[in-house]
Amino acid sequence: MIIDTHIHLDDKRYDDDLDDVLNRARKAGVKRFIIPGADPLTLHRAVEIAELYDDVYFAIGVHPYDMQSFENLDFLRKYVEKFVHHEKCVAIGECGLDYFRLEGSDEEKAQQKKKQKEIFTEQINLAKKYKKPLIIHIRDASRDSKSILLDNNAGEVGGVLHCYNADEELLSLAKNGFYFGIGGVLTFKNAKKLVNVLKKIPQEKLLIETDGPYLTPTPHRGERNEPLYTTLVVDKISEILDTKLTDIKEISTQNAMRLFNIS
Ligand SMILES: [Zn+2]
Ligand SMILES: [Zn+2]
């Protein structure tokens, strides 16, 4: 079995055929789905889906791209408080730092970074308060993200990191209770860096994710991504690590169950 630990099922690109999307995946062995919180405007949809299907869970959090609605940290606290006690809520996130799309003058960029850090730190505090693991999005911001995680003792609750930049610098976080989510990027022709990093991730810290509808694996690039395609990612991991497919599935499933406290 496979657990898709990061799939935006609340995205409107799944509205028309969500049942089919889930059934195709289930038939191929994908048996649990976790929707990361990202955009507060679609969270109600994530909760609705998690209530509709036994095998779907959600997380509550704010993606660094969607932080405009959370200028006020008190509002963020109330927002998390409102959903975190739901029985299908398994994590805080996706939260983190993303410096890839910063805009404006240097001063404005510095301002945006500061705001991102503030909101990220607050979500770490909330994760510790409610004893939930973190789903962490890091892009072009490895060093800052790492120091925020360590300075705030985020290892107390642990979490999963997107391997966006496949950054070796983040690997040492494995010993602080952090896991690494591997997705479709691994199948890309130019994924050399991630292929090398993958070999250095302790297997007991390996998780599988689609990040659908984005980052569709080869040979479906350009199409909408969906949980079924985690099978392609698992195939690729098995090939690269020269480890049996069933072992990769078993280990990554146990890892996901342990981190998110699901069965
Ligand atoms: Zn992300
Ligand atoms: Zn995501």
PDB file of C-alpha atoms and ligand atoms in Angstrom:
ATOM      1  CA  MET A   1       0.000   0.000   0.000  1.00  0.00           C
ATOM      2  CA  ILE A   2       0.993   3.627  -0.593  1.00  0.00           C
ATOM      3  CA  ILE A   3       0.024   6.735   1.388  1.00  0.00           C
ATOM      4  CA  ASP A   4      -0.122   9.962  -0.597  1.00  0.00           C
ATOM      5  CA  THR A   5       1.037  12.385   2.089  1.00  0.00           C
ATOM      6  CA  HIS A   6       0.554  15.579   0.060  1.00  0.00           C
ATOM      7  CA  ILE A   7      -2.306  15.917  -2.384  1.00  0.00           C
ATOM      8  CA  HIS A   8      -4.376  19.071  -2.934  1.00  0.00           C
ATOM      9  CA  LEU A   9      -7.703  17.304  -3.527  1.00  0.00           C
ATOM     10  CA  ASP A  10      -9.484  20.552  -2.659  1.00  0.00           C
ATOM     11  CA  ASP A  11      -8.134  22.094  -5.876  1.00  0.00           C
ATOM     12  CA  LYS A  12     -10.926  22.851  -8.306  1.00  0.00           C
ATOM     13  CA  ARG A  13      -9.232  20.743 -10.979  1.00  0.00           C
ATOM     14  CA  TYR A  14     -10.535  17.680  -9.104  1.00  0.00           C
ATOM     15  CA  ASP A  15     -14.091  18.926  -8.653  1.00  0.00           C
ATOM     16  CA  ASP A  16     -15.553  17.143 -11.646  1.00  0.00           C
ATOM     17  CA  ASP A  17     -14.153  13.654 -11.126  1.00  0.00           C
ATOM     18  CA  LEU A  18     -12.932  13.357  -7.541  1.00  0.00           C
ATOM     19  CA  ASP A  19     -14.563   9.936  -7.082  1.00  0.00           C
ATOM     20  CA  ASP A  20     -12.807   8.575 -10.154  1.00  0.00           C
ATOM     21  CA  VAL A  21      -9.481  10.112  -9.125  1.00  0.00           C
ATOM     22  CA  LEU A  22      -9.672   8.430  -5.716  1.00  0.00           C
ATOM     23  CA  ASN A  23     -10.888   5.099  -7.080  1.00  0.00           C
ATOM     24  CA  ARG A  24      -8.160   4.890  -9.705  1.00  0.00           C
ATOM     25  CA  ALA A  25      -5.593   5.463  -6.974  1.00  0.00           C
ATOM     26  CA  ARG A  26      -7.170   2.988  -4.535  1.00  0.00           C
ATOM     27  CA  LYS A  27      -7.190   0.268  -7.189  1.00  0.00           C
ATOM     28  CA  ALA A  28      -3.449   0.796  -7.657  1.00  0.00           C
ATOM     29  CA  GLY A  29      -2.830   0.501  -3.897  1.00  0.00           C
ATOM     30  CA  VAL A  30      -2.926   4.139  -2.775  1.00  0.00           C
ATOM     31  CA  LYS A  31      -4.996   3.792   0.372  1.00  0.00           C
ATOM     32  CA  ARG A  32      -4.677   7.041   2.364  1.00  0.00           C
ATOM     33  CA  PHE A  33      -4.645  10.661   1.227  1.00  0.00           C
ATOM     34  CA  ILE A  34      -3.585  13.761   3.134  1.00  0.00           C
ATOM     35  CA  ILE A  35      -4.717  17.200   1.948  1.00  0.00           C
ATOM     36  CA  PRO A  36      -2.297  19.901   3.123  1.00  0.00           C
ATOM     37  CA  GLY A  37      -3.855  23.198   4.134  1.00  0.00           C
ATOM     38  CA  ALA A  38      -2.609  25.931   1.836  1.00  0.00           C
ATOM     39  CA  ASP A  39      -5.232  28.436   0.850  1.00  0.00           C
ATOM     40  CA  PRO A  40      -7.668  29.406   3.594  1.00  0.00           C
ATOM     41  CA  LEU A  41     -10.314  29.976   0.933  1.00  0.00           C
ATOM     42  CA  THR A  42     -10.439  26.300  -0.047  1.00  0.00           C
ATOM     43  CA  LEU A  43     -10.008  24.755   3.396  1.00  0.00           C
ATOM     44  CA  HIS A  44     -13.748  24.229   3.841  1.00  0.00           C
ATOM     45  CA  ARG A  45     -13.582  22.031   0.732  1.00  0.00           C
ATOM     46  CA  ALA A  46     -10.708  19.981   2.219  1.00  0.00           C
ATOM     47  CA  VAL A  47     -12.703  19.408   5.414  1.00  0.00           C
ATOM     48  CA  GLU A  48     -15.766  18.455   3.389  1.00  0.00           C
ATOM     49  CA  ILE A  49     -13.753  15.862   1.412  1.00  0.00           C
ATOM     50  CA  ALA A  50     -12.165  14.446   4.576  1.00  0.00           C
ATOM     51  CA  GLU A  51     -15.621  14.052   6.097  1.00  0.00           C
ATOM     52  CA  LEU A  52     -16.934  12.360   2.984  1.00  0.00           C
ATOM     53  CA  TYR A  53     -14.215   9.701   2.633  1.00  0.00           C
ATOM     54  CA  ASP A  54     -12.778   7.519   5.430  1.00  0.00           C
ATOM     55  CA  ASP A  55      -9.348   7.395   3.812  1.00  0.00           C
ATOM     56  CA  VAL A  56      -8.861  11.165   3.360  1.00  0.00           C
ATOM     57  CA  TYR A  57      -7.280  13.410   6.028  1.00  0.00           C
ATOM     58  CA  PHE A  58      -6.415  17.101   6.049  1.00  0.00           C
ATOM     59  CA  ALA A  59      -3.987  19.561   7.591  1.00  0.00           C
ATOM     60  CA  ILE A  60      -4.597  23.130   8.672  1.00  0.00           C
ATOM     61  CA  GLY A  61      -2.098  25.818   7.778  1.00  0.00           C
ATOM     62  CA  VAL A  62      -1.077  28.667   5.538  1.00  0.00           C
ATOM     63  CA  HIS A  63       1.188  28.349   2.536  1.00  0.00           C
ATOM     64  CA  PRO A  64       3.715  31.202   2.197  1.00  0.00           C
ATOM     65  CA  TYR A  65       1.962  32.252  -1.033  1.00  0.00           C
ATOM     66  CA  ASP A  66      -1.384  32.566   0.708  1.00  0.00           C
ATOM     67  CA  MET A  67      -0.355  34.582   3.715  1.00  0.00           C
ATOM     68  CA  GLN A  68      -2.044  37.840   2.660  1.00  0.00           C
ATOM     69  CA  SER A  69      -5.126  36.942   4.708  1.00  0.00           C
ATOM     70  CA  PHE A  70      -3.010  36.445   7.822  1.00  0.00           C
ATOM     71  CA  GLU A  71      -1.341  39.770   8.432  1.00  0.00           C
ATOM     72  CA  ASN A  72      -2.784  39.483  11.894  1.00  0.00           C
ATOM     73  CA  LEU A  73      -1.300  36.565  13.841  1.00  0.00           C
ATOM     74  CA  ASP A  74      -4.231  36.459  16.194  1.00  0.00           C
ATOM     75  CA  PHE A  75      -6.466  35.694  13.243  1.00  0.00           C
ATOM     76  CA  LEU A  76      -4.142  32.821  12.307  1.00  0.00           C
ATOM     77  CA  ARG A  77      -4.323  31.401  15.832  1.00  0.00           C
ATOM     78  CA  LYS A  78      -8.122  31.478  15.808  1.00  0.00           C
ATOM     79  CA  TYR A  79      -8.239  29.937  12.353  1.00  0.00           C
ATOM     80  CA  VAL A  80      -6.055  27.009  13.406  1.00  0.00           C
ATOM     81  CA  GLU A  81      -7.874  26.612  16.713  1.00  0.00           C
ATOM     82  CA  LYS A  82     -11.146  26.257  14.834  1.00  0.00           C
ATOM     83  CA  PHE A  83     -10.038  23.228  12.757  1.00  0.00           C
ATOM     84  CA  VAL A  84      -7.203  21.564  14.638  1.00  0.00           C
ATOM     85  CA  HIS A  85      -9.506  19.534  16.905  1.00  0.00           C
ATOM     86  CA  HIS A  86     -11.307  17.921  13.967  1.00  0.00           C
ATOM     87  CA  GLU A  87     -10.796  14.134  14.076  1.00  0.00           C
ATOM     88  CA  LYS A  88      -9.443  14.092  10.498  1.00  0.00           C
ATOM     89  CA  CYS A  89      -6.929  16.912  11.059  1.00  0.00           C
ATOM     90  CA  VAL A  90      -3.490  15.277  11.177  1.00  0.00           C
ATOM     91  CA  ALA A  91      -0.971  18.120  10.843  1.00  0.00           C
ATOM     92  CA  ILE A  92      -0.181  21.833  10.749  1.00  0.00           C
ATOM     93  CA  GLY A  93       0.822  23.151   7.318  1.00  0.00           C
ATOM     94  CA  GLU A  94       1.721  23.412   4.656  1.00  0.00           C
ATOM     95  CA  CYS A  95       3.760  26.233   6.046  1.00  0.00           C
ATOM     96  CA  GLY A  96       7.299  27.354   5.454  1.00  0.00           C
ATOM     97  CA  LEU A  97       9.383  29.760   3.408  1.00  0.00           C
ATOM     98  CA  ASP A  98       9.358  30.352  -0.333  1.00  0.00           C
ATOM     99  CA  TYR A  99      11.747  32.981  -1.717  1.00  0.00           C
ATOM    100  CA  PHE A 100      11.263  31.914  -5.330  1.00  0.00           C
ATOM    101  CA  ARG A 101       8.522  34.402  -6.142  1.00  0.00           C
ATOM    102  CA  LEU A 102       9.486  37.441  -4.071  1.00  0.00           C
ATOM    103  CA  GLU A 103       8.738  40.708  -5.855  1.00  0.00           C
ATOM    104  CA  GLY A 104       9.693  44.362  -5.702  1.00  0.00           C
ATOM    105  CA  SER A 105      12.714  46.259  -4.413  1.00  0.00           C
ATOM    106  CA  ASP A 106      15.275  44.724  -2.081  1.00  0.00           C
ATOM    107  CA  GLU A 107      13.583  46.446   0.792  1.00  0.00           C
ATOM    108  CA  GLU A 108      10.181  45.042  -0.162  1.00  0.00           C
ATOM    109  CA  LYS A 109      11.665  41.577  -0.544  1.00  0.00           C
ATOM    110  CA  ALA A 110      13.214  41.805   2.906  1.00  0.00           C
ATOM    111  CA  GLN A 111       9.827  42.812   4.256  1.00  0.00           C
ATOM    112  CA  GLN A 112       8.132  39.803   2.632  1.00  0.00           C
ATOM    113  CA  LYS A 113      10.771  37.458   4.019  1.00  0.00           C
ATOM    114  CA  LYS A 114      10.256  38.859   7.479  1.00  0.00           C
ATOM    115  CA  LYS A 115       6.510  38.312   7.227  1.00  0.00           C
ATOM    116  CA  GLN A 116       6.943  34.756   5.945  1.00  0.00           C
ATOM    117  CA  LYS A 117       9.248  33.952   8.845  1.00  0.00           C
ATOM    118  CA  GLU A 118       6.792  35.361  11.357  1.00  0.00           C
ATOM    119  CA  ILE A 119       3.911  33.287  10.026  1.00  0.00           C
ATOM    120  CA  PHE A 120       6.046  30.163   9.742  1.00  0.00           C
ATOM    121  CA  THR A 121       7.282  30.539  13.321  1.00  0.00           C
ATOM    122  CA  GLU A 122       3.763  31.018  14.587  1.00  0.00           C
ATOM    123  CA  GLN A 123       2.645  27.799  12.892  1.00  0.00           C
ATOM    124  CA  ILE A 124       5.541  25.927  14.520  1.00  0.00           C
ATOM    125  CA  ASN A 125       4.354  27.242  17.878  1.00  0.00           C
ATOM    126  CA  LEU A 126       0.808  26.123  17.128  1.00  0.00           C
ATOM    127  CA  ALA A 127       2.011  22.666  16.049  1.00  0.00           C
ATOM    128  CA  LYS A 128       3.799  22.305  19.381  1.00  0.00           C
ATOM    129  CA  LYS A 129       0.808  23.597  21.285  1.00  0.00           C
ATOM    130  CA  TYR A 130      -1.579  21.112  19.646  1.00  0.00           C
ATOM    131  CA  LYS A 131       1.020  18.325  19.307  1.00  0.00           C
ATOM    132  CA  LYS A 132       0.660  17.943  15.540  1.00  0.00           C
ATOM    133  CA  PRO A 133       3.476  17.317  13.051  1.00  0.00           C
ATOM    134  CA  LEU A 134       4.322  19.979  10.466  1.00  0.00           C
ATOM    135  CA  ILE A 135       3.982  19.850   6.687  1.00  0.00           C
ATOM    136  CA  ILE A 136       6.741  22.151   5.493  1.00  0.00           C
ATOM    137  CA  HIS A 137       7.161  23.856   2.147  1.00  0.00           C
ATOM    138  CA  ILE A 138      10.675  25.127   1.417  1.00  0.00           C
ATOM    139  CA  ARG A 139      11.777  26.708  -1.823  1.00  0.00           C
ATOM    140  CA  ASP A 140      14.997  28.670  -2.306  1.00  0.00           C
ATOM    141  CA  ALA A 141      15.040  29.204   1.437  1.00  0.00           C
ATOM    142  CA  SER A 142      16.853  26.194   2.909  1.00  0.00           C
ATOM    143  CA  ARG A 143      19.159  27.994   5.288  1.00  0.00           C
ATOM    144  CA  ASP A 144      16.525  30.264   6.854  1.00  0.00           C
ATOM    145  CA  SER A 145      14.001  27.443   7.098  1.00  0.00           C
ATOM    146  CA  LYS A 146      16.457  25.157   8.786  1.00  0.00           C
ATOM    147  CA  SER A 147      17.444  27.693  11.402  1.00  0.00           C
ATOM    148  CA  ILE A 148      13.818  28.580  12.154  1.00  0.00           C
ATOM    149  CA  LEU A 149      12.982  24.903  12.626  1.00  0.00           C
ATOM    150  CA  LEU A 150      15.945  24.324  14.906  1.00  0.00           C
ATOM    151  CA  ASP A 151      15.690  27.613  16.849  1.00  0.00           C
ATOM    152  CA  ASN A 152      12.055  26.895  17.639  1.00  0.00           C
ATOM    153  CA  ASN A 153      12.560  23.232  18.564  1.00  0.00           C
ATOM    154  CA  ALA A 154      10.191  22.086  15.833  1.00  0.00           C
ATOM    155  CA  GLY A 155      11.729  18.631  16.209  1.00  0.00           C
ATOM    156  CA  GLU A 156       9.494  18.252  19.251  1.00  0.00           C
ATOM    157  CA  VAL A 157       6.626  17.480  16.859  1.00  0.00           C
ATOM    158  CA  GLY A 158       8.635  16.694  13.705  1.00  0.00           C
ATOM    159  CA  GLY A 159       7.233  16.926  10.233  1.00  0.00           C
ATOM    160  CA  VAL A 160       7.785  16.412   6.535  1.00  0.00           C
ATOM    161  CA  LEU A 161       9.792  18.554   4.124  1.00  0.00           C
ATOM    162  CA  HIS A 162       9.072  18.991   0.443  1.00  0.00           C
ATOM    163  CA  CYS A 163      12.261  18.217  -1.444  1.00  0.00           C
ATOM    164  CA  TYR A 164      11.927  21.245  -3.685  1.00  0.00           C
ATOM    165  CA  ASN A 165      15.545  22.138  -4.166  1.00  0.00           C
ATOM    166  CA  ALA A 166      16.749  18.682  -3.182  1.00  0.00           C
ATOM    167  CA  ASP A 167      19.032  20.495  -0.864  1.00  0.00           C
ATOM    168  CA  GLU A 168      21.678  18.487   0.965  1.00  0.00           C
ATOM    169  CA  GLU A 169      21.729  21.166   3.606  1.00  0.00           C
ATOM    170  CA  LEU A 170      18.332  19.942   4.818  1.00  0.00           C
ATOM    171  CA  LEU A 171      19.332  16.285   5.127  1.00  0.00           C
ATOM    172  CA  SER A 172      20.706  16.655   8.640  1.00  0.00           C
ATOM    173  CA  LEU A 173      17.168  17.454   9.812  1.00  0.00           C
ATOM    174  CA  ALA A 174      16.439  13.721   9.573  1.00  0.00           C
ATOM    175  CA  LYS A 175      17.999  13.296  12.980  1.00  0.00           C
ATOM    176  CA  ASN A 176      15.711  16.019  14.383  1.00  0.00           C
ATOM    177  CA  GLY A 177      12.552  14.073  13.533  1.00  0.00           C
ATOM    178  CA  PHE A 178      11.961  15.331  10.017  1.00  0.00           C
ATOM    179  CA  TYR A 179      10.840  13.255   7.058  1.00  0.00           C
ATOM    180  CA  PHE A 180      11.321  13.873   3.338  1.00  0.00           C
ATOM    181  CA  GLY A 181       8.436  13.809   0.872  1.00  0.00           C
ATOM    182  CA  ILE A 182       9.409  12.454  -2.535  1.00  0.00           C
ATOM    183  CA  GLY A 183       7.193  13.204  -5.536  1.00  0.00           C
ATOM    184  CA  GLY A 184       7.037  13.366  -9.304  1.00  0.00           C
ATOM    185  CA  VAL A 185      10.133  15.556  -9.666  1.00  0.00           C
ATOM    186  CA  LEU A 186      12.199  12.414  -9.083  1.00  0.00           C
ATOM    187  CA  THR A 187      11.115  11.091 -12.496  1.00  0.00           C
ATOM    188  CA  PHE A 188      12.195  14.242 -14.377  1.00  0.00           C
ATOM    189  CA  LYS A 189      15.190  13.969 -16.683  1.00  0.00           C
ATOM    190  CA  ASN A 190      16.995  16.803 -14.889  1.00  0.00           C
ATOM    191  CA  ALA A 191      16.450  15.379 -11.391  1.00  0.00           C
ATOM    192  CA  LYS A 192      20.087  14.369 -10.888  1.00  0.00           C
ATOM    193  CA  LYS A 193      20.370  16.368  -7.688  1.00  0.00           C
ATOM    194  CA  LEU A 194      17.283  14.804  -6.135  1.00  0.00           C
ATOM    195  CA  VAL A 195      18.407  11.329  -7.230  1.00  0.00           C
ATOM    196  CA  ASN A 196      21.649  11.835  -5.314  1.00  0.00           C
ATOM    197  CA  VAL A 197      19.939  13.283  -2.259  1.00  0.00           C
ATOM    198  CA  LEU A 198      17.438  10.426  -2.225  1.00  0.00           C
ATOM    199  CA  LYS A 199      20.243   7.937  -1.691  1.00  0.00           C
ATOM    200  CA  LYS A 200      21.274   9.815   1.453  1.00  0.00           C
ATOM    201  CA  ILE A 201      17.824   9.987   3.071  1.00  0.00           C
ATOM    202  CA  PRO A 202      17.472   7.379   5.810  1.00  0.00           C
ATOM    203  CA  GLN A 203      14.742   4.996   4.601  1.00  0.00           C
ATOM    204  CA  GLU A 204      12.824   5.372   7.855  1.00  0.00           C
ATOM    205  CA  LYS A 205      12.405   9.054   6.936  1.00  0.00           C
ATOM    206  CA  LEU A 206      11.024   8.549   3.430  1.00  0.00           C
ATOM    207  CA  LEU A 207       7.477   9.596   2.458  1.00  0.00           C
ATOM    208  CA  ILE A 208       5.602   9.533  -0.850  1.00  0.00           C
ATOM    209  CA  GLU A 209       3.596  12.471  -2.221  1.00  0.00           C
ATOM    210  CA  THR A 210       2.036  13.728  -5.439  1.00  0.00           C
ATOM    211  CA  ASP A 211       1.647  17.427  -4.640  1.00  0.00           C
ATOM    212  CA  GLY A 212      -1.090  17.128  -7.266  1.00  0.00           C
ATOM    213  CA  PRO A 213      -2.411  18.779  -9.303  1.00  0.00           C
ATOM    214  CA  TYR A 214       1.191  20.019  -9.725  1.00  0.00           C
ATOM    215  CA  LEU A 215       4.524  18.352 -10.566  1.00  0.00           C
ATOM    216  CA  THR A 216       3.187  15.492 -12.665  1.00  0.00           C
ATOM    217  CA  PRO A 217       5.724  12.687 -13.153  1.00  0.00           C
ATOM    218  CA  THR A 218       7.081  11.477 -16.481  1.00  0.00           C
ATOM    219  CA  PRO A 219       5.497  10.290 -18.822  1.00  0.00           C
ATOM    220  CA  HIS A 220       2.447  12.411 -17.934  1.00  0.00           C
ATOM    221  CA  ARG A 221       4.158  15.797 -17.681  1.00  0.00           C
ATOM    222  CA  GLY A 222       1.867  18.615 -18.760  1.00  0.00           C
ATOM    223  CA  GLU A 223      -1.242  16.762 -17.553  1.00  0.00           C
ATOM    224  CA  ARG A 224      -2.967  17.176 -14.206  1.00  0.00           C
ATOM    225  CA  ASN A 225      -1.177  15.167 -11.518  1.00  0.00           C
ATOM    226  CA  GLU A 226      -3.190  12.679  -9.434  1.00  0.00           C
ATOM    227  CA  PRO A 227      -2.549  10.208  -6.583  1.00  0.00           C
ATOM    228  CA  LEU A 228      -2.474   7.224  -8.966  1.00  0.00           C
ATOM    229  CA  TYR A 229       0.859   8.510 -10.232  1.00  0.00           C
ATOM    230  CA  THR A 230       2.542   7.975  -6.858  1.00  0.00           C
ATOM    231  CA  THR A 231       3.017   4.449  -8.230  1.00  0.00           C
ATOM    232  CA  LEU A 232       5.433   5.922 -10.796  1.00  0.00           C
ATOM    233  CA  VAL A 233       7.348   7.664  -8.025  1.00  0.00           C
ATOM    234  CA  VAL A 234       7.569   4.474  -5.982  1.00  0.00           C
ATOM    235  CA  ASP A 235       8.790   2.560  -9.064  1.00  0.00           C
ATOM    236  CA  LYS A 236      11.511   5.136  -9.563  1.00  0.00           C
ATOM    237  CA  ILE A 237      12.600   5.093  -5.899  1.00  0.00           C
ATOM    238  CA  SER A 238      12.803   1.311  -6.005  1.00  0.00           C
ATOM    239  CA  GLU A 239      14.949   1.482  -9.133  1.00  0.00           C
ATOM    240  CA  ILE A 240      17.308   4.161  -7.776  1.00  0.00           C
ATOM    241  CA  LEU A 241      17.755   2.571  -4.353  1.00  0.00           C
ATOM    242  CA  ASP A 242      17.850  -0.918  -5.822  1.00  0.00           C
ATOM    243  CA  THR A 243      15.326  -1.958  -3.187  1.00  0.00           C
ATOM    244  CA  LYS A 244      12.246  -4.143  -3.695  1.00  0.00           C
ATOM    245  CA  LEU A 245       9.065  -2.273  -4.602  1.00  0.00           C
ATOM    246  CA  THR A 246       7.143  -3.931  -1.782  1.00  0.00           C
ATOM    247  CA  ASP A 247       9.783  -2.820   0.716  1.00  0.00           C
ATOM    248  CA  ILE A 248       9.583   0.811  -0.401  1.00  0.00           C
ATOM    249  CA  LYS A 249       5.794   0.723  -0.110  1.00  0.00           C
ATOM    250  CA  GLU A 250       5.897  -0.946   3.292  1.00  0.00           C
ATOM    251  CA  ILE A 251       8.560   1.345   4.775  1.00  0.00           C
ATOM    252  CA  SER A 252       7.063   4.606   3.465  1.00  0.00           C
ATOM    253  CA  THR A 253       3.586   3.572   4.629  1.00  0.00           C
ATOM    254  CA  GLN A 254       4.841   2.779   8.131  1.00  0.00           C
ATOM    255  CA  ASN A 255       6.666   6.112   8.149  1.00  0.00           C
ATOM    256  CA  ALA A 256       3.514   8.043   7.201  1.00  0.00           C
ATOM    257  CA  MET A 257       1.411   6.231   9.787  1.00  0.00           C
ATOM    258  CA  ARG A 258       3.966   6.970  12.492  1.00  0.00           C
ATOM    259  CA  LEU A 259       4.375  10.658  11.633  1.00  0.00           C
ATOM    260  CA  PHE A 260       0.681  11.471  11.136  1.00  0.00           C
ATOM    261  CA  ASN A 261      -0.604   9.086  13.757  1.00  0.00           C
ATOM    262  CA  ILE A 262      -3.024   7.319  11.415  1.00  0.00           C
ATOM    263  CA  SER A 263      -3.666   3.609  10.863  1.00  0.00           C
TER     264      SER A 263
HETATM  265 ZN    ZN B   1       4.251  22.970  -1.269  1.00  0.00          ZN
HETATM  266 ZN    ZN B   2       1.493  21.470  -1.804  1.00  0.00          ZN
END
